[in-house]
Amino acid sequence: MADRVMLTIGTKKGVFVADAAKPRRSFALCGPFGPGVPVYSTLIDVRRTPRLYASSCNPFFGMKILRSTNMGKSFAETKSAPAFPKDDGRALVNIWSLETGNDKRELWCGVEPASLFRSRDGGDSWEMVPGISNHEHARKWQPGNGGLCMHTIIRDGNRVHLGISTGGHYLSEDGGQTFTAANQGVGAGFSPDPYPEFGQCVHKIARHDDAPGRLYMQNHGGWADWSGPGGPRPDIGVLRSDDYGRSWRSIAKGLPSDFGFPIVVHPHDADTVYVMPLEPATRTCPGGAPAVWRSENGGDSWTRLARGLPKKQTYFTVLRDAMDVDQLKTPALYFGTTTGQLWIGREGGERWECLFDSLPLIHNVKVAVV
Amino acid sequence: MALSPTPTITVYLPGPLRAYSGGATQLVIPARTVRAALAHLEQSQAALYRNICDETGAVRRHLNIFVNADNMRDLSGVDTPLAAGDEVTIVPAVSGG
């Protein structure tokens, strides 16, 4: 019976694991594992005996996948990590996303430069997925500030959604064999064409299993004052699709900023979605006062959730994969900051408390009930 | 004319790479150039090689390779010739934070 809440925390200096009994009164911290090496993605795979994965992105010695089979007590490298074919001409720079695949040993992995890899043996061997990695657009995508990364992989049967910065949203309906750019309504502030076919700086995409056609996107917003060719592009930062990502519309009205990185959906309600607005110029908390914003009606209106969070002089950033929500009946949210704090938002984000205040810069937070 | 025997050289490994060399701090291998030394490692020490070179075969960007006291960049790169007894040292660049 699942009775513990487990967190994986990917940081600039390795991966940490924290866990607590279900009431989540206090979390015990272990790590760092892969010490000193940046971890951009983690995965808690609960399809069988839980396994934890972390991408260990060593700028000196290359990319590794770490795996724990003992609930985070230790990690070891898998037999291999994703790598481009020798004659491809590209070399892996970072591993940005790890997700579960169809069968119990299958994993998917999004990397920089933006490409997709698949493992059928729990991460010991990997093959490139050519339908997107060799897509006719692939050599035209441009890196964003974080690099040219494939950061979002969402599967729904044969449907696969990918988020690429900067490439946009790509949709497969044949299990990942072929992909189509699906960005109608997704704006781009940094190109003369405000609504290009592809090339948008998508920051994160999220969905709920009960509403597979509904997707939420945190796009690169902050272009309301743009005065160059194509004119201003207000409210392009927070978007919703109701047709499996083929078209998108803004749901940013009511937010203090349409810029941000993570977007998270409530585990039991597809209408409830959370974002963390940031000032577009500094990418820090508006007015120095951090807050998560929640919509309970699919983005029609928003409520500020800041009880317990600092009220002033706070200028951290929450990165694209650094916010998650657990699956308990009354779920808690979690976010990690670039200043190394890990916060828990109890009662669905109503009441915030700092769990750990001096970790390294946090890239990634994942939570599961195990 | 008979080709001279392939020189034997010593490759010195930094601490983080010793997990991939069975704990060895140095490897004695035959090689006429740095490129040949790397090719030898690719065949004989595949896991170690992947830490030194990326998929394209390029030496990883934040690694330096010295031939005796000189960075190979200041010599002829991976085509730098090696002589018997040369010391090839792999060192992470001083960078990061």
Short mmCIF file of C-alpha atoms in Angstrom, two decimals:
data_model
loop_
_atom_site.label_atom_id
_atom_site.label_comp_id
_atom_site.label_asym_id
_atom_site.label_seq_id
_atom_site.Cartn_x
_atom_site.Cartn_y
_atom_site.Cartn_z
CA MET A 1 0.00 0.00 0.00
CA ALA A 2 1.32 3.41 -0.92
CA ASP A 3 2.07 5.19 2.31
CA ARG A 4 4.91 7.62 1.77
CA VAL A 5 5.35 10.84 -0.14
CA MET A 6 8.63 10.90 -2.01
CA LEU A 7 10.31 13.90 -3.61
CA THR A 8 13.21 13.95 -6.03
CA ILE A 9 15.01 17.26 -6.16
CA GLY A 10 17.34 17.85 -9.10
CA THR A 11 19.87 20.56 -8.31
CA LYS A 12 22.98 22.17 -9.71
CA LYS A 13 25.03 19.91 -7.42
CA GLY A 14 23.32 16.54 -7.72
CA VAL A 15 19.99 14.94 -6.88
CA PHE A 16 18.44 14.83 -3.42
CA VAL A 17 15.61 12.57 -2.24
CA ALA A 18 13.18 13.54 0.49
CA ASP A 19 10.38 11.48 1.91
CA ALA A 20 7.71 11.69 4.55
CA ALA A 21 4.87 9.63 5.93
CA LYS A 22 1.51 10.55 4.41
CA PRO A 23 0.61 13.43 6.75
CA ARG A 24 3.79 15.06 5.40
CA ARG A 25 4.61 16.59 8.77
CA SER A 26 8.36 16.36 8.21
CA PHE A 27 10.53 15.22 5.35
CA ALA A 28 13.86 13.41 5.70
CA LEU A 29 16.50 14.42 3.15
CA CYS A 30 19.13 12.16 1.53
CA GLY A 31 21.84 13.09 -0.92
CA PRO A 32 23.29 14.57 -2.89
CA PHE A 33 23.67 11.66 -5.30
CA GLY A 34 25.84 12.27 -8.35
CA PRO A 35 27.37 15.01 -6.20
CA GLY A 36 28.61 18.15 -7.86
CA VAL A 37 26.94 17.40 -11.18
CA PRO A 38 23.83 19.27 -12.41
CA VAL A 39 20.59 17.28 -12.55
CA TYR A 40 17.95 18.76 -14.85
CA SER A 41 15.37 15.97 -14.82
CA THR A 42 14.16 13.29 -12.45
CA LEU A 43 11.49 10.63 -12.60
CA ILE A 44 9.75 8.60 -9.90
CA ASP A 45 8.53 5.51 -11.75
CA VAL A 46 5.79 3.84 -9.72
CA ARG A 47 4.57 1.37 -12.34
CA ARG A 48 6.09 -1.51 -10.33
CA THR A 49 8.56 -1.51 -7.45
CA PRO A 50 9.40 2.20 -7.45
CA ARG A 51 12.49 3.26 -9.31
CA LEU A 52 13.98 6.71 -9.27
CA TYR A 53 15.84 8.20 -12.22
CA ALA A 54 17.92 11.33 -12.56
CA SER A 55 19.80 12.85 -15.44
CA SER A 56 23.35 13.66 -14.39
CA CYS A 57 24.50 16.29 -16.87
CA ASN A 58 28.24 16.58 -16.47
CA PRO A 59 29.67 19.45 -18.52
CA PHE A 60 33.09 17.82 -18.39
CA PHE A 61 32.41 14.15 -18.96
CA GLY A 62 29.00 14.02 -20.65
CA MET A 63 25.53 12.78 -19.86
CA LYS A 64 24.58 9.92 -17.56
CA ILE A 65 21.31 8.44 -16.33
CA LEU A 66 21.29 7.55 -12.65
CA ARG A 67 18.87 4.95 -11.30
CA SER A 68 17.88 3.97 -7.78
CA THR A 69 16.17 0.66 -7.07
CA ASN A 70 16.15 1.08 -3.29
CA MET A 71 13.88 4.10 -2.84
CA GLY A 72 16.65 6.65 -3.06
CA LYS A 73 19.16 5.15 -0.66
CA SER A 74 21.71 4.97 -3.47
CA PHE A 75 21.96 5.60 -7.21
CA ALA A 76 24.04 3.93 -9.91
CA GLU A 77 24.58 4.74 -13.58
CA THR A 78 22.52 2.81 -16.08
CA LYS A 79 24.51 0.86 -18.65
CA SER A 80 24.26 3.69 -21.15
CA ALA A 81 22.79 7.13 -21.69
CA PRO A 82 21.12 8.57 -24.79
CA ALA A 83 23.58 9.38 -27.55
CA PHE A 84 23.16 10.47 -31.14
CA PRO A 85 24.25 8.05 -33.85
CA LYS A 86 27.89 8.60 -34.68
CA ASP A 87 27.17 9.91 -38.17
CA ASP A 88 24.41 12.30 -37.02
CA GLY A 89 26.73 15.22 -36.36
CA ARG A 90 24.96 16.29 -33.15
CA ALA A 91 26.25 15.68 -29.63
CA LEU A 92 24.20 15.58 -26.45
CA VAL A 93 24.46 18.70 -24.32
CA ASN A 94 21.84 18.08 -21.64
CA ILE A 95 19.04 15.74 -20.63
CA TRP A 96 15.92 17.76 -19.91
CA SER A 97 13.09 15.30 -19.40
CA LEU A 98 12.49 11.72 -18.33
CA GLU A 99 9.04 10.13 -18.58
CA THR A 100 7.52 6.68 -18.45
CA GLY A 101 6.60 4.88 -21.67
CA ASN A 102 3.94 2.36 -22.58
CA ASP A 103 5.19 -0.86 -21.07
CA LYS A 104 6.68 -1.20 -17.63
CA ARG A 105 10.31 -0.96 -18.68
CA GLU A 106 9.92 1.74 -21.31
CA LEU A 107 11.29 5.25 -20.70
CA TRP A 108 11.29 8.36 -22.85
CA CYS A 109 13.88 11.07 -22.65
CA GLY A 110 14.01 14.59 -24.09
CA VAL A 111 17.42 16.12 -24.62
CA GLU A 112 19.34 19.12 -25.84
CA PRO A 113 19.77 19.66 -28.76
CA ALA A 114 16.04 19.01 -28.95
CA SER A 115 15.56 15.33 -29.69
CA LEU A 116 13.71 12.37 -28.27
CA PHE A 117 15.13 9.03 -27.15
CA ARG A 118 13.41 5.85 -26.00
CA SER A 119 14.60 3.00 -23.78
CA ARG A 120 12.82 -0.35 -23.67
CA ASP A 121 14.89 -1.78 -20.82
CA GLY A 122 14.59 0.69 -17.96
CA GLY A 123 17.34 2.99 -19.15
CA ASP A 124 20.15 0.57 -19.97
CA SER A 125 19.99 1.15 -23.72
CA TRP A 126 18.53 3.98 -25.78
CA GLU A 127 17.46 4.60 -29.34
CA MET A 128 16.79 7.93 -30.99
CA VAL A 129 13.18 8.55 -32.09
CA PRO A 130 13.65 9.82 -35.63
CA GLY A 131 10.10 11.13 -36.18
CA ILE A 132 10.89 14.22 -34.13
CA SER A 133 14.68 14.12 -33.82
CA ASN A 134 15.04 14.20 -37.61
CA HIS A 135 11.89 16.24 -38.24
CA GLU A 136 12.16 18.61 -41.17
CA HIS A 137 11.97 21.50 -38.68
CA ALA A 138 14.64 20.16 -36.32
CA ARG A 139 17.62 21.95 -37.82
CA LYS A 140 15.64 25.21 -37.89
CA TRP A 141 14.83 25.31 -34.17
CA GLN A 142 16.84 27.84 -32.22
CA PRO A 143 18.08 27.63 -28.64
CA GLY A 144 16.33 29.69 -25.98
CA ASN A 145 18.14 31.06 -22.96
CA GLY A 146 18.26 27.58 -21.45
CA GLY A 147 19.46 25.93 -24.65
CA LEU A 148 17.56 24.08 -27.36
CA CYS A 149 15.75 21.69 -25.11
CA MET A 150 12.96 19.14 -25.30
CA HIS A 151 11.53 19.60 -21.85
CA THR A 152 7.99 18.20 -22.02
CA ILE A 153 6.87 14.70 -22.97
CA ILE A 154 3.20 13.88 -22.42
CA ARG A 155 1.77 10.56 -23.56
CA ASP A 156 -1.87 9.63 -23.96
CA GLY A 157 -2.13 6.28 -25.68
CA ASN A 158 -0.88 6.77 -29.19
CA ARG A 159 -0.93 10.51 -28.74
CA VAL A 160 2.38 12.16 -27.76
CA HIS A 161 2.81 15.85 -26.99
CA LEU A 162 6.27 17.39 -26.96
CA GLY A 163 7.33 20.83 -25.75
CA ILE A 164 10.47 22.34 -27.23
CA SER A 165 12.19 25.60 -26.42
CA THR A 166 12.39 27.06 -28.93
CA GLY A 167 10.50 24.81 -31.28
CA GLY A 168 6.95 24.90 -29.95
CA HIS A 169 4.44 22.13 -29.39
CA TYR A 170 4.57 19.00 -31.54
CA LEU A 171 1.86 16.34 -31.65
CA SER A 172 2.05 12.71 -32.67
CA GLU A 173 -1.05 10.57 -33.06
CA ASP A 174 0.74 7.40 -34.10
CA GLY A 175 2.71 6.60 -30.97
CA GLY A 176 5.66 8.81 -31.85
CA GLN A 177 6.28 7.67 -35.40
CA THR A 178 5.49 11.05 -36.92
CA PHE A 179 4.99 14.50 -35.45
CA THR A 180 3.24 17.69 -36.58
CA ALA A 181 3.82 21.20 -35.31
CA ALA A 182 0.60 22.16 -33.49
CA ASN A 183 0.91 25.79 -32.45
CA GLN A 184 -2.16 27.61 -33.73
CA GLY A 185 -2.68 30.46 -31.28
CA VAL A 186 0.71 30.08 -29.62
CA GLY A 187 2.44 33.44 -29.90
CA ALA A 188 6.12 34.23 -30.23
CA GLY A 189 7.44 37.59 -29.09
CA PHE A 190 10.85 37.33 -30.60
CA SER A 191 9.99 36.87 -34.26
CA PRO A 192 8.43 39.30 -36.73
CA ASP A 193 5.56 36.85 -37.26
CA PRO A 194 3.63 36.82 -33.98
CA TYR A 195 2.09 33.42 -34.70
CA PRO A 196 4.61 31.29 -36.62
CA GLU A 197 3.97 27.67 -37.57
CA PHE A 198 6.74 26.60 -35.18
CA GLY A 199 9.64 28.07 -33.25
CA GLN A 200 7.74 29.28 -30.17
CA CYS A 201 9.51 29.35 -26.82
CA VAL A 202 7.22 26.96 -24.98
CA HIS A 203 8.22 26.72 -21.32
CA LYS A 204 6.04 23.84 -20.10
CA ILE A 205 2.85 21.93 -20.98
CA ALA A 206 0.57 20.07 -18.57
CA ARG A 207 -2.62 18.03 -18.71
CA HIS A 208 -4.91 15.81 -16.64
CA ASP A 209 -5.61 12.17 -17.46
CA ASP A 210 -9.37 12.70 -17.13
CA ALA A 211 -9.39 15.44 -19.77
CA PRO A 212 -6.90 14.30 -22.41
CA GLY A 213 -8.01 16.88 -24.96
CA ARG A 214 -7.38 19.75 -22.56
CA LEU A 215 -3.84 21.04 -22.27
CA TYR A 216 -2.37 24.00 -20.46
CA MET A 217 0.79 25.77 -21.59
CA GLN A 218 3.18 28.21 -19.99
CA ASN A 219 4.62 29.94 -23.02
CA HIS A 220 7.26 32.67 -23.12
CA GLY A 221 5.12 35.72 -22.34
CA GLY A 222 5.99 39.25 -21.39
CA TRP A 223 5.53 40.81 -24.82
CA ALA A 224 2.65 43.21 -24.11
CA ASP A 225 4.87 46.27 -24.63
CA TRP A 226 6.63 45.09 -27.77
CA SER A 227 6.66 47.91 -30.32
CA GLY A 228 8.58 46.29 -33.16
CA PRO A 229 7.31 44.58 -36.31
CA GLY A 230 4.08 42.70 -35.74
CA GLY A 231 3.08 44.90 -32.80
CA PRO A 232 2.45 44.03 -29.14
CA ARG A 233 1.55 40.49 -28.14
CA PRO A 234 -0.24 40.68 -24.81
CA ASP A 235 -1.26 37.59 -22.87
CA ILE A 236 0.47 35.02 -25.06
CA GLY A 237 2.18 33.49 -22.04
CA VAL A 238 -0.51 31.30 -20.45
CA LEU A 239 -2.63 29.25 -22.83
CA ARG A 240 -5.19 26.48 -22.99
CA SER A 241 -6.15 23.99 -25.68
CA ASP A 242 -9.36 21.97 -25.84
CA ASP A 243 -8.61 20.06 -29.01
CA TYR A 244 -5.55 17.99 -28.08
CA GLY A 245 -3.21 20.90 -28.68
CA ARG A 246 -4.17 21.69 -32.25
CA SER A 247 -5.23 25.22 -31.28
CA TRP A 248 -4.65 27.35 -28.22
CA ARG A 249 -6.22 30.40 -26.59
CA SER A 250 -5.01 32.75 -23.88
CA ILE A 251 -6.07 32.28 -20.27
CA ALA A 252 -3.64 34.88 -18.93
CA LYS A 253 -6.19 37.56 -17.99
CA GLY A 254 -6.09 38.21 -14.25
CA LEU A 255 -2.47 37.20 -13.72
CA PRO A 256 0.13 39.79 -12.64
CA SER A 257 2.41 38.62 -15.45
CA ASP A 258 2.01 36.15 -18.28
CA PHE A 259 5.69 35.19 -17.97
CA GLY A 260 6.69 32.15 -15.98
CA PHE A 261 8.14 28.69 -16.32
CA PRO A 262 6.17 25.86 -14.64
CA ILE A 263 2.52 24.98 -15.04
CA VAL A 264 0.88 22.21 -13.01
CA VAL A 265 -2.60 20.64 -13.02
CA HIS A 266 -4.44 19.50 -9.88
CA PRO A 267 -4.36 15.68 -9.63
CA HIS A 268 -8.13 15.34 -9.14
CA ASP A 269 -9.58 18.28 -11.04
CA ALA A 270 -8.75 19.10 -14.64
CA ASP A 271 -10.14 22.62 -14.18
CA THR A 272 -7.64 23.53 -11.48
CA VAL A 273 -4.26 24.72 -12.70
CA TYR A 274 -1.32 26.46 -11.04
CA VAL A 275 1.30 28.88 -12.39
CA MET A 276 4.09 30.94 -10.87
CA PRO A 277 4.12 34.36 -12.57
CA LEU A 278 7.48 36.10 -12.84
CA GLU A 279 8.52 39.54 -14.04
CA PRO A 280 9.55 39.03 -17.65
CA ALA A 281 12.63 41.26 -17.52
CA THR A 282 14.19 39.86 -14.37
CA ARG A 283 12.45 36.47 -14.26
CA THR A 284 11.94 36.92 -10.54
CA CYS A 285 8.90 37.26 -8.28
CA PRO A 286 6.76 40.33 -9.10
CA GLY A 287 7.45 43.06 -6.56
CA GLY A 288 9.78 40.76 -4.67
CA ALA A 289 6.75 38.92 -3.26
CA PRO A 290 6.44 35.34 -4.57
CA ALA A 291 3.06 33.74 -5.11
CA VAL A 292 1.57 30.76 -6.86
CA TRP A 293 -1.63 31.58 -8.74
CA ARG A 294 -4.46 29.09 -9.00
CA SER A 295 -7.39 28.89 -11.36
CA GLU A 296 -10.26 26.57 -10.45
CA ASN A 297 -12.19 27.18 -13.64
CA GLY A 298 -9.76 26.27 -16.37
CA GLY A 299 -8.14 29.68 -16.53
CA ASP A 300 -11.19 31.96 -16.54
CA SER A 301 -10.07 33.59 -13.28
CA TRP A 302 -7.10 33.37 -10.94
CA THR A 303 -6.47 33.49 -7.19
CA ARG A 304 -3.18 34.47 -5.52
CA LEU A 305 -1.80 31.88 -3.07
CA ALA A 306 0.91 33.37 -0.88
CA ARG A 307 0.09 32.64 2.75
CA GLY A 308 3.39 31.74 4.40
CA LEU A 309 5.57 32.89 1.52
CA PRO A 310 7.85 35.92 1.94
CA LYS A 311 6.04 39.22 1.50
CA LYS A 312 8.99 41.29 0.26
CA GLN A 313 12.64 41.36 -0.85
CA THR A 314 12.50 37.93 -2.45
CA TYR A 315 13.87 37.56 -5.96
CA PHE A 316 14.18 33.90 -6.76
CA THR A 317 13.15 32.15 -9.96
CA VAL A 318 11.18 28.90 -10.17
CA LEU A 319 12.36 26.97 -13.21
CA ARG A 320 10.18 25.01 -15.62
CA ASP A 321 10.38 21.62 -13.89
CA ALA A 322 10.70 22.89 -10.34
CA MET A 323 7.01 22.69 -9.37
CA ASP A 324 4.84 19.62 -8.85
CA VAL A 325 1.78 18.47 -6.95
CA ASP A 326 1.24 15.22 -5.08
CA GLN A 327 -1.71 12.85 -5.55
CA LEU A 328 -3.14 12.69 -2.04
CA LYS A 329 -6.81 13.49 -1.48
CA THR A 330 -5.97 17.03 -0.42
CA PRO A 331 -2.86 17.51 -2.47
CA ALA A 332 0.16 19.60 -1.60
CA LEU A 333 2.17 21.61 -4.11
CA TYR A 334 5.94 21.81 -4.04
CA PHE A 335 8.31 24.23 -5.69
CA GLY A 336 12.06 24.65 -5.62
CA THR A 337 13.87 27.93 -6.19
CA THR A 338 17.06 29.10 -7.80
CA THR A 339 18.10 30.16 -4.30
CA GLY A 340 17.88 26.58 -3.07
CA GLN A 341 14.66 26.63 -1.10
CA LEU A 342 12.09 23.87 -1.30
CA TRP A 343 8.57 25.01 -0.41
CA ILE A 344 5.45 22.95 0.28
CA GLY A 345 1.99 24.42 -0.29
CA ARG A 346 -0.30 22.47 1.98
CA GLU A 347 -4.05 22.22 1.28
CA GLY A 348 -3.60 22.72 -2.42
CA GLY A 349 -1.32 25.71 -2.00
CA GLU A 350 -3.33 27.55 0.68
CA ARG A 351 -0.56 27.40 3.29
CA TRP A 352 3.13 27.53 2.42
CA GLU A 353 6.06 26.33 4.46
CA CYS A 354 9.76 26.06 3.62
CA LEU A 355 10.91 22.45 3.92
CA PHE A 356 14.59 23.00 3.12
CA ASP A 357 16.18 26.41 2.85
CA SER A 358 19.79 25.90 1.78
CA LEU A 359 19.95 23.41 -1.04
CA PRO A 360 21.87 24.17 -4.24
CA LEU A 361 20.03 25.87 -7.10
CA ILE A 362 16.99 23.71 -7.85
CA HIS A 363 16.21 22.68 -11.43
CA ASN A 364 13.64 20.00 -10.89
CA VAL A 365 11.11 18.77 -8.32
CA LYS A 366 9.02 15.63 -8.74
CA VAL A 367 6.70 14.02 -6.23
CA ALA A 368 4.93 10.67 -5.99
CA VAL A 369 3.07 8.70 -3.39
CA VAL A 370 4.90 5.38 -3.07
CA MET B 1 61.18 1.14 -45.59
CA ALA B 2 59.89 -0.60 -42.49
CA LEU B 3 57.60 1.47 -40.29
CA SER B 4 59.12 2.24 -36.92
CA PRO B 5 57.48 0.49 -33.99
CA THR B 6 54.42 2.22 -32.52
CA PRO B 7 55.59 4.25 -29.54
CA THR B 8 54.33 3.37 -26.13
CA ILE B 9 52.91 6.32 -24.23
CA THR B 10 51.21 6.85 -20.87
CA VAL B 11 47.74 8.37 -20.48
CA TYR B 12 47.08 9.95 -17.07
CA LEU B 13 43.46 10.10 -15.92
CA PRO B 14 41.83 12.59 -13.56
CA GLY B 15 40.05 11.30 -10.44
CA PRO B 16 36.48 11.41 -11.77
CA LEU B 17 37.41 9.14 -14.69
CA ARG B 18 38.96 6.38 -12.65
CA ALA B 19 35.52 4.86 -12.07
CA TYR B 20 35.56 4.11 -15.80
CA SER B 21 39.10 2.69 -15.96
CA GLY B 22 38.76 0.03 -13.31
CA GLY B 23 40.47 2.34 -10.86
CA ALA B 24 43.59 2.80 -12.99
CA THR B 25 45.22 6.20 -12.67
CA GLN B 26 47.25 5.72 -15.83
CA LEU B 27 47.12 3.57 -18.92
CA VAL B 28 50.09 2.53 -20.98
CA ILE B 29 49.09 2.18 -24.62
CA PRO B 30 50.65 2.25 -28.09
CA ALA B 31 49.83 5.32 -30.19
CA ARG B 32 51.51 7.50 -32.81
CA THR B 33 49.19 10.51 -32.29
CA VAL B 34 46.65 11.79 -29.79
CA ARG B 35 43.95 10.75 -32.25
CA ALA B 36 45.34 7.23 -32.28
CA ALA B 37 45.47 7.19 -28.50
CA LEU B 38 41.79 8.16 -28.34
CA ALA B 39 40.94 5.53 -30.95
CA HIS B 40 42.75 2.96 -28.84
CA LEU B 41 40.70 3.98 -25.81
CA GLU B 42 37.50 3.78 -27.85
CA GLN B 43 38.28 0.15 -28.61
CA SER B 44 39.75 -0.93 -25.31
CA GLN B 45 37.98 1.30 -22.76
CA ALA B 46 34.62 2.27 -24.31
CA ALA B 47 33.05 3.67 -21.15
CA LEU B 48 36.12 5.74 -20.40
CA TYR B 49 36.23 7.00 -24.00
CA ARG B 50 32.62 8.22 -23.83
CA ASN B 51 33.62 10.48 -20.95
CA ILE B 52 36.42 12.02 -23.00
CA CYS B 53 34.84 12.32 -26.45
CA ASP B 54 31.24 13.01 -27.52
CA GLU B 55 29.22 11.12 -30.13
CA THR B 56 30.88 12.98 -32.98
CA GLY B 57 34.33 11.92 -31.78
CA ALA B 58 35.25 15.43 -30.64
CA VAL B 59 37.08 15.86 -27.35
CA ARG B 60 34.55 17.21 -24.85
CA ARG B 61 34.54 20.97 -24.71
CA HIS B 62 35.56 21.34 -21.08
CA LEU B 63 38.44 18.87 -21.16
CA ASN B 64 42.05 19.69 -21.92
CA ILE B 65 44.56 17.18 -23.18
CA PHE B 66 48.22 17.86 -22.54
CA VAL B 67 51.10 16.16 -24.31
CA ASN B 68 53.88 16.36 -21.77
CA ALA B 69 53.71 20.03 -20.66
CA ASP B 70 51.86 21.45 -23.66
CA ASN B 71 48.14 21.68 -24.33
CA MET B 72 47.47 19.79 -27.56
CA ARG B 73 45.56 22.89 -28.75
CA ASP B 74 48.93 24.68 -28.92
CA LEU B 75 50.48 21.79 -30.83
CA SER B 76 48.62 20.05 -33.64
CA GLY B 77 45.43 19.14 -31.78
CA VAL B 78 44.48 15.50 -32.00
CA ASP B 79 47.02 15.11 -34.79
CA THR B 80 49.89 15.92 -32.42
CA PRO B 81 52.51 13.20 -32.90
CA LEU B 82 53.57 11.12 -29.94
CA ALA B 83 56.98 9.69 -29.15
CA ALA B 84 57.91 6.80 -26.92
CA GLY B 85 57.63 7.76 -23.29
CA ASP B 86 55.35 10.75 -23.87
CA GLU B 87 52.85 11.56 -21.16
CA VAL B 88 49.29 12.40 -22.25
CA THR B 89 47.33 14.00 -19.43
CA ILE B 90 43.56 14.53 -19.46
CA VAL B 91 42.47 17.42 -17.26
CA PRO B 92 39.06 19.03 -16.73
CA ALA B 93 39.17 22.70 -17.62
CA VAL B 94 39.09 25.05 -14.65
CA SER B 95 35.56 26.35 -15.03
CA GLY B 96 32.11 26.10 -13.53
CA GLY B 97 30.71 27.32 -10.25
#
